[in-house]
Amino acid sequence: MGRKTILFLIVGVLGAYYGYTPLPDNIEEPWKLMWVTTCLKTMTHLGHFAELLGIGHFIDIARFFMSIQEVPPTSDENVTVMETTFNNVPVRIYLPKRKSETLRRGLFYIHGGGWCMGSAGFFDIDFLSRRTAVILDAVVISTNYRLAPEYHFPSQFEDVYNALKWFLRQDVLDKYSIDPERIGISGESAGGNLAAAVTQQLIDDPDVKIKLKTQSLIYPALQSLDLDLPSYRENANFLGLTKSLGVRLWSGYFTKDRSLEKAMFFNQHVPVESSHLFKFVNWSSLLPEKFKKGHFYNSPTYGNSKLAKMYPGFLDVRAAPLLADDNRLHNLPLTYVITCQYDILRDDGIMYVTRLQNAGVKVTHNHIEDGFHGALVYRGFKIGYRIENQYMSWLSENL
Ligand SMILES: *[C@@H]1O[C@H](CO)[C@@H](O)[C@H](O)[C@H]1NC(C)=O
Ligand SMILES: *[C@@H]1O[C@H](CO)[C@@H](O)[C@H](O)[C@H]1NC(C)=O
């Protein structure tokens, strides 16, 4: 038997074991995707099993498997890589080695991982930062931040914000020869959430004189008020990021208390006192027709106010950037948003695009019709390189 046959059999058996989810026709390299997501599912199931037995938190198990991804900061012929701290927050810095007559662009990057996993030092993230530095001839700062379940909101937000503020000091920019007029921020998934949140916060911060030129949000999570959007309904069981995992990660950003997770799953966590916030996430008015097709808007079911009193984070604009009003959005920098068709978070990104456009912000929306959550950093997938090329060319034109 050839290697392909063996792989086919393994995938087949595991696929059958986990319940085969038919993939849409337009997914490229479907077997590869099945294989990767089967590994992810196995990890998640082991995590839940360990939790059931009382051995550990499911995030600990996931982190244990993921820690093999950590690579040391290693310079190569094109980039000098080093680690330091900005305002006590650990960051990895990528400096192009090529000689430059002029000041360079700067890019502040925030990794994903559901606010509880990931690191600037993970192979995929390190690889992307390296390529960004070389392709754009830019200084890339890839930040870390404290993670759940040890730390909850707003620790993640505050770490990223503190590191960003440190980076935007003139003396720091001078040290790395960065042009203060050409600084961008990018983040992926939970990192896109943090990128959008700190970019909003920066607008009103009188201490920071240097402002961002661009923000790039890569399939970001932008709100947890309504977890019954069409994208949640359509992709509830899609490989990788299912609705139940998404809800677990969202609630885990705020607390270990599983009662929030339960309420969120049934979309009954927002108290009636906060009903005025629903207009900011009303998909019935904020999604283009194409994405509403076949779905009916249900008016919110309100929950009791106890959860919101205990964990007010989920109603906080620093955790849910979609809750900002138009006056605040109006001042945001040039924006690039990537959304993927097969992603529960798709409609978060699309609603933000609509809201930014309505507020007069210049936005480029790149919707990936055959995309799925995480596609940019799935190394070895053609789709990852395709999205990376589009993202880099937007940055090279706009930053
Ligand atoms: C350095 O850059 C050159 C030109 O872009 C590229 O061909 C080479 O593979 C790069 N080296 C590494 C180690 O990435
Ligand atoms: C959402 O928008 C629709 C119209 O598009 C409107 O009928 C409905 O009342 C809105 N609901 C909320 C909670 O804002």
Coordinates of C-alpha atoms and ligand atoms in Angstrom, one line a residue:
M1 CA 0.0 0.0 0.0
G2 CA 1.3 3.5 -0.8
R3 CA 1.4 6.3 1.7
K4 CA -1.6 7.9 0.1
T5 CA -3.7 4.8 0.5
I6 CA -2.7 4.5 4.2
L7 CA -3.4 8.2 4.8
F8 CA -6.8 7.7 3.0
L9 CA -7.7 4.8 5.3
I10 CA -6.7 6.7 8.5
V11 CA -8.6 9.7 7.5
G12 CA -11.6 7.5 6.5
V13 CA -11.6 5.7 9.8
L14 CA -11.2 8.8 11.9
G15 CA -13.7 10.7 9.7
A16 CA -16.3 7.9 10.1
Y17 CA -15.6 7.8 13.9
Y18 CA -16.2 11.5 14.3
G19 CA -19.2 11.6 12.0
Y20 CA -18.4 12.6 8.5
T21 CA -19.3 16.2 7.7
P22 CA -19.8 16.7 4.0
L23 CA -17.7 19.5 2.7
P24 CA -19.0 22.1 0.3
D25 CA -18.0 21.5 -3.3
N26 CA -15.9 24.6 -3.6
I27 CA -13.4 23.6 -0.8
E28 CA -10.0 23.1 -2.3
E29 CA -7.9 20.2 -1.0
P30 CA -10.8 18.7 1.0
W31 CA -8.8 15.6 2.3
K32 CA -6.1 17.8 3.7
L33 CA -8.7 19.9 5.5
M34 CA -10.4 16.7 6.8
W35 CA -7.1 15.5 8.1
V36 CA -6.1 18.7 9.9
T37 CA -9.6 19.2 11.4
T38 CA -9.7 15.5 12.5
C39 CA -6.5 16.2 14.5
L40 CA -8.1 19.3 16.0
K41 CA -11.2 17.4 16.9
T42 CA -9.2 14.6 18.5
M43 CA -7.4 17.2 20.6
T44 CA -10.7 18.9 21.6
H45 CA -12.3 15.5 22.5
L46 CA -9.3 14.4 24.5
G47 CA -9.5 17.8 26.3
H48 CA -13.1 17.3 27.1
F49 CA -12.5 13.8 28.2
A50 CA -9.6 14.8 30.5
E51 CA -11.9 17.5 31.9
L52 CA -14.6 15.0 32.6
L53 CA -12.1 12.8 34.5
G54 CA -10.9 15.8 36.4
I55 CA -7.3 15.6 35.1
G56 CA -7.2 19.1 33.8
H57 CA -8.9 22.0 32.0
F58 CA -9.5 21.3 28.3
I59 CA -7.4 24.3 27.4
D60 CA -4.4 22.8 29.2
I61 CA -4.7 19.7 27.1
A62 CA -5.0 21.7 23.9
R63 CA -2.0 23.8 24.9
F64 CA 0.0 20.7 25.7
F65 CA -0.5 19.5 22.1
M66 CA 0.1 22.9 20.7
S67 CA 3.3 23.7 22.6
I68 CA 5.3 21.6 20.0
Q69 CA 4.6 24.5 17.6
E70 CA 6.7 27.0 19.6
V71 CA 9.9 27.9 17.8
P72 CA 12.8 30.0 19.2
P73 CA 13.4 33.5 17.9
T74 CA 15.9 32.7 15.1
S75 CA 17.4 35.2 12.7
D76 CA 17.9 34.2 9.1
E77 CA 19.6 35.8 6.1
N78 CA 16.8 38.3 5.6
V79 CA 15.5 39.1 9.1
T80 CA 16.8 39.7 12.6
V81 CA 14.4 38.2 15.1
M82 CA 14.6 39.1 18.8
E83 CA 12.5 39.1 21.9
T84 CA 12.0 41.9 24.3
T85 CA 9.2 43.5 26.4
F86 CA 7.1 46.6 25.6
N87 CA 5.6 47.9 28.9
N88 CA 6.3 44.5 30.5
V89 CA 4.4 42.7 27.7
P90 CA 6.6 40.1 25.9
V91 CA 6.9 40.8 22.1
R92 CA 8.9 39.3 19.2
I93 CA 10.5 41.8 16.8
Y94 CA 11.3 41.1 13.1
L95 CA 13.8 43.6 11.6
P96 CA 14.6 43.3 7.9
K97 CA 18.4 43.0 7.2
R98 CA 18.3 44.8 3.9
K99 CA 19.8 48.2 3.9
S100 CA 17.2 51.0 3.8
E101 CA 17.8 54.7 2.9
T102 CA 14.4 55.7 4.3
L103 CA 12.4 54.9 7.4
R104 CA 10.5 51.7 7.3
R105 CA 6.9 50.8 7.8
G106 CA 5.8 49.2 11.1
L107 CA 3.3 46.5 11.6
F108 CA 1.9 45.5 15.0
Y109 CA 0.6 41.9 14.8
I110 CA -1.8 40.1 17.2
H111 CA -2.0 36.4 17.1
G112 CA -5.3 34.4 17.4
G113 CA -6.2 31.4 19.6
G114 CA -9.6 32.2 21.2
W115 CA -8.0 34.4 23.9
C116 CA -6.7 31.3 25.6
M117 CA -4.1 29.8 23.2
G118 CA -1.4 30.8 20.8
S119 CA 1.8 32.7 20.9
A120 CA 3.9 35.0 18.8
G121 CA 6.4 32.1 18.8
F122 CA 4.2 29.5 17.2
F123 CA 5.6 28.3 14.0
D124 CA 2.8 29.5 11.8
I125 CA 2.7 33.0 13.4
D126 CA 6.5 33.3 13.4
F127 CA 6.5 32.3 9.7
L128 CA 3.9 34.8 8.8
S129 CA 5.7 37.6 10.7
R130 CA 9.0 36.8 9.0
R131 CA 7.4 36.8 5.5
T132 CA 5.6 40.1 6.3
A133 CA 8.8 41.7 7.3
V134 CA 10.6 40.6 4.1
I135 CA 7.8 41.1 1.6
L136 CA 6.8 44.6 3.0
D137 CA 10.3 45.6 4.1
A138 CA 8.6 46.4 7.4
V139 CA 9.4 46.1 11.0
V140 CA 7.0 43.6 12.5
I141 CA 6.1 43.6 16.2
S142 CA 4.3 40.4 17.1
T143 CA 2.8 40.7 20.6
N144 CA 1.9 38.2 23.2
Y145 CA -0.7 38.7 25.9
R146 CA -2.0 37.0 29.0
L147 CA -4.4 34.1 28.3
A148 CA -7.6 32.6 29.7
P149 CA -8.4 30.6 31.8
E150 CA -5.7 32.1 34.1
Y151 CA -6.6 35.6 33.0
H152 CA -9.9 37.0 31.8
F153 CA -11.0 40.1 30.0
P154 CA -9.7 42.8 30.2
S155 CA -6.2 41.4 30.8
Q156 CA -5.8 40.4 27.1
F157 CA -7.0 43.8 25.9
E158 CA -4.9 45.7 28.4
D159 CA -1.7 43.8 27.5
V160 CA -2.1 44.4 23.8
Y161 CA -3.0 48.0 24.5
N162 CA 0.0 48.6 26.7
A163 CA 2.4 47.0 24.2
L164 CA 0.9 49.1 21.4
K165 CA 1.2 52.3 23.3
W166 CA 4.8 51.6 24.1
F167 CA 5.4 50.9 20.4
L168 CA 3.9 54.2 19.3
R169 CA 6.4 56.3 21.3
Q170 CA 8.7 58.4 19.1
D171 CA 11.8 57.2 20.9
V172 CA 10.8 53.5 20.2
L173 CA 10.0 54.2 16.6
D174 CA 13.4 56.0 16.2
K175 CA 15.2 53.1 17.7
Y176 CA 13.9 50.8 15.0
S177 CA 13.9 53.5 12.2
I178 CA 10.1 53.3 11.7
D179 CA 8.1 56.0 9.8
P180 CA 5.5 57.3 12.3
E181 CA 3.1 57.9 9.3
R182 CA 3.2 54.3 8.2
I183 CA 2.2 52.1 11.1
G184 CA -0.5 49.5 10.8
I185 CA -2.1 46.9 13.0
S186 CA -3.2 43.4 12.1
G187 CA -4.8 40.6 13.9
E188 CA -6.3 37.2 13.2
S189 CA -9.4 35.7 14.8
A190 CA -9.3 36.6 18.5
G191 CA -6.3 38.8 17.5
G192 CA -8.6 40.6 15.1
N193 CA -11.0 41.2 17.9
L194 CA -8.1 42.7 20.0
A195 CA -6.8 44.7 17.0
A196 CA -10.3 46.3 16.3
A197 CA -10.7 47.0 20.1
V198 CA -7.4 48.7 20.7
T199 CA -7.6 50.7 17.4
Q200 CA -10.9 52.1 18.7
Q201 CA -9.4 52.9 22.1
L202 CA -6.5 54.7 20.6
I203 CA -8.7 57.2 18.8
D204 CA -9.7 58.7 22.1
D205 CA -6.4 58.4 24.0
P206 CA -4.9 61.9 24.5
D207 CA -1.6 60.3 25.6
V208 CA -0.9 58.9 22.1
K209 CA 0.1 61.4 19.5
I210 CA 1.1 58.9 16.8
K211 CA -1.9 57.3 15.1
L212 CA -2.3 54.2 13.0
K213 CA -2.6 54.4 9.3
T214 CA -4.3 51.0 8.7
Q215 CA -6.0 48.2 10.5
S216 CA -6.3 44.7 9.0
L217 CA -8.9 42.4 10.6
I218 CA -8.6 38.8 9.5
Y219 CA -11.8 36.8 10.2
P220 CA -12.2 38.7 13.5
A221 CA -14.6 38.0 16.3
L222 CA -16.4 41.3 17.0
Q223 CA -19.3 40.6 19.3
S224 CA -20.9 38.0 21.5
L225 CA -24.3 39.6 21.9
D226 CA -26.0 37.6 19.2
L227 CA -24.7 34.1 18.7
D228 CA -27.5 33.1 16.4
L229 CA -26.4 35.0 13.2
P230 CA -26.9 33.3 9.9
S231 CA -23.1 32.4 9.9
Y232 CA -23.5 30.7 13.2
R233 CA -26.6 28.8 12.0
E234 CA -24.9 27.7 8.7
N235 CA -21.5 26.7 10.1
A236 CA -22.5 25.4 13.6
N237 CA -20.9 22.1 12.8
F238 CA -18.3 23.1 10.3
L239 CA -14.9 21.5 10.8
G240 CA -12.5 23.3 13.1
L241 CA -14.4 26.2 14.8
T242 CA -17.9 24.8 15.6
K243 CA -20.5 26.8 17.4
S244 CA -20.1 25.0 20.6
L245 CA -16.3 25.7 20.6
G246 CA -16.9 29.3 19.6
V247 CA -19.3 29.8 22.5
R248 CA -16.9 28.1 24.9
L249 CA -14.1 30.4 23.8
W250 CA -16.2 33.5 24.0
S251 CA -17.5 32.8 27.4
G252 CA -14.1 31.7 28.5
Y253 CA -12.8 35.2 27.7
F254 CA -14.9 36.4 30.6
T255 CA -15.1 33.6 33.1
K256 CA -14.6 30.0 33.9
D257 CA -18.3 29.8 35.0
R258 CA -20.0 27.5 32.6
S259 CA -23.4 29.0 33.2
L260 CA -22.4 31.9 31.0
E261 CA -21.5 29.4 28.3
K262 CA -24.9 27.7 28.6
A263 CA -26.8 30.9 28.4
M264 CA -24.7 32.1 25.4
F265 CA -25.3 28.8 23.5
F266 CA -29.0 29.4 23.7
N267 CA -28.5 33.1 23.0
Q268 CA -30.2 34.1 26.3
H269 CA -27.4 35.9 28.1
V270 CA -28.2 39.6 27.3
P271 CA -30.5 41.3 29.9
V272 CA -33.4 43.4 28.8
E273 CA -31.6 46.5 30.2
S274 CA -29.1 46.2 27.4
S275 CA -31.7 45.8 24.6
H276 CA -30.5 49.1 23.1
L277 CA -27.3 47.4 22.1
F278 CA -28.9 45.0 19.7
K279 CA -29.2 47.7 17.0
F280 CA -25.4 47.6 16.6
V281 CA -25.5 43.9 15.8
N282 CA -28.8 43.6 14.0
W283 CA -28.0 41.4 11.1
S284 CA -31.4 41.9 9.6
S285 CA -30.3 45.5 8.8
L286 CA -26.5 45.1 8.6
L287 CA -26.0 42.1 6.3
P288 CA -26.3 42.3 2.5
E289 CA -29.2 40.2 1.1
K290 CA -26.9 37.5 -0.1
F291 CA -25.9 36.5 3.4
K292 CA -29.5 36.7 4.9
K293 CA -31.0 34.4 2.3
G294 CA -33.2 31.7 3.8
H295 CA -32.9 33.1 7.4
F296 CA -35.5 34.8 9.6
Y297 CA -34.5 37.4 12.2
N298 CA -35.7 36.4 15.6
S299 CA -36.0 39.2 18.1
P300 CA -33.7 38.7 21.0
T301 CA -34.7 36.5 24.0
Y302 CA -33.6 38.3 27.1
G303 CA -31.9 36.6 30.0
N304 CA -31.8 37.5 33.6
S305 CA -29.4 40.3 34.5
K306 CA -27.3 38.3 37.0
L307 CA -24.8 37.1 34.4
A308 CA -24.3 40.6 32.9
K309 CA -23.8 41.9 36.5
M310 CA -21.2 39.3 37.2
Y311 CA -19.4 39.3 33.8
P312 CA -20.1 42.7 32.3
G313 CA -17.3 42.2 29.8
F314 CA -19.5 40.7 27.2
L315 CA -21.4 44.0 26.9
D316 CA -18.2 46.0 26.9
V317 CA -17.1 47.7 23.7
R318 CA -13.5 46.7 24.4
A319 CA -14.5 43.1 24.0
A320 CA -17.2 43.7 21.3
P321 CA -16.0 46.4 19.0
L322 CA -19.3 46.2 17.0
L323 CA -20.9 48.0 20.0
A324 CA -19.1 51.3 19.3
D325 CA -21.4 54.0 18.0
D326 CA -21.0 55.7 14.6
N327 CA -19.2 58.8 16.0
R328 CA -16.5 56.6 17.3
L329 CA -16.3 54.5 14.2
H330 CA -16.1 57.5 12.0
N331 CA -12.5 58.3 13.1
L332 CA -11.0 54.8 12.4
P333 CA -8.1 54.4 10.0
L334 CA -8.2 52.8 6.6
T335 CA -9.5 49.2 7.1
Y336 CA -9.1 45.8 5.5
V337 CA -11.4 43.0 6.5
I338 CA -11.1 39.4 5.5
T339 CA -14.2 37.2 6.0
C340 CA -14.6 33.5 5.1
Q341 CA -17.8 31.9 3.9
Y342 CA -17.5 28.8 6.1
D343 CA -16.9 30.5 9.4
I344 CA -19.3 31.2 12.3
L345 CA -17.5 34.6 12.6
R346 CA -18.3 35.5 9.0
D347 CA -21.2 37.8 9.8
D348 CA -19.3 39.7 12.6
G349 CA -16.8 40.8 10.0
I350 CA -19.5 41.6 7.4
M351 CA -21.5 43.7 9.8
Y352 CA -18.4 45.6 10.8
V353 CA -17.8 46.4 7.2
T354 CA -21.3 47.7 6.8
R355 CA -21.1 49.8 10.0
L356 CA -17.7 51.3 9.1
Q357 CA -18.9 52.1 5.6
N358 CA -22.0 53.8 7.0
A359 CA -19.8 55.8 9.3
G360 CA -17.7 57.0 6.4
V361 CA -14.6 54.9 6.9
K362 CA -12.7 53.6 3.8
V363 CA -12.9 49.8 3.9
T364 CA -11.7 47.1 1.6
H365 CA -13.7 43.9 2.2
N366 CA -12.1 40.7 1.0
H367 CA -14.7 37.9 1.3
I368 CA -13.2 34.4 0.6
E369 CA -16.0 32.3 -1.0
D370 CA -14.2 29.0 -0.3
G371 CA -12.6 30.1 2.9
F372 CA -12.9 28.7 6.4
H373 CA -11.8 29.9 9.8
G374 CA -8.0 29.9 10.2
A375 CA -7.3 29.6 6.5
L376 CA -4.5 32.1 6.5
V377 CA -2.3 30.3 8.9
Y378 CA -3.0 26.7 7.8
R379 CA 0.5 26.1 6.3
G380 CA 0.7 23.9 3.3
F381 CA -2.8 24.8 2.1
K382 CA -3.0 26.6 -1.3
I383 CA -5.8 28.8 0.2
G384 CA -3.4 30.1 2.9
Y385 CA -1.0 31.4 0.3
R386 CA -3.8 32.8 -1.8
I387 CA -5.1 34.8 1.2
E388 CA -1.6 35.8 2.2
N389 CA -0.9 37.2 -1.2
Q390 CA -4.1 39.3 -1.2
Y391 CA -3.4 40.6 2.3
M392 CA 0.2 41.5 1.5
S393 CA -0.7 43.3 -1.6
W394 CA -3.3 45.3 0.2
L395 CA -0.7 46.3 2.8
S396 CA 1.9 47.1 0.3
E397 CA -0.4 49.5 -1.5
N398 CA -2.0 51.0 1.6
L399 CA 0.5 51.0 4.4
Ligands
LIG1 C1 15.5 35.6 1.8 O1 14.9 36.3 0.8 C2 15.1 35.8 -0.5 C3 14.6 36.8 -1.5 O2 13.3 37.2 -1.2 C4 14.5 34.4 -0.6 O3 14.7 33.9 -1.9 C5 15.0 33.5 0.5 O4 14.4 32.3 0.5 C6 14.9 34.2 1.8 N1 15.5 33.4 2.9 C7 14.8 32.8 3.9 C8 15.6 32.0 4.8 O5 13.6 32.9 4.0
LIG2 C1 -33.6 44.8 13.5 O1 -33.9 45.3 12.2 C2 -35.2 45.1 11.7 C3 -35.3 45.7 10.3 O2 -34.2 45.4 9.5 C4 -36.2 45.6 12.6 O3 -37.5 45.3 12.2 C5 -36.0 45.1 14.0 O4 -36.9 45.7 14.9 C6 -34.6 45.3 14.5 N1 -34.4 44.7 15.8 C7 -33.6 45.2 16.8 C8 -33.6 44.4 18.1 O5 -33.0 46.2 16.7

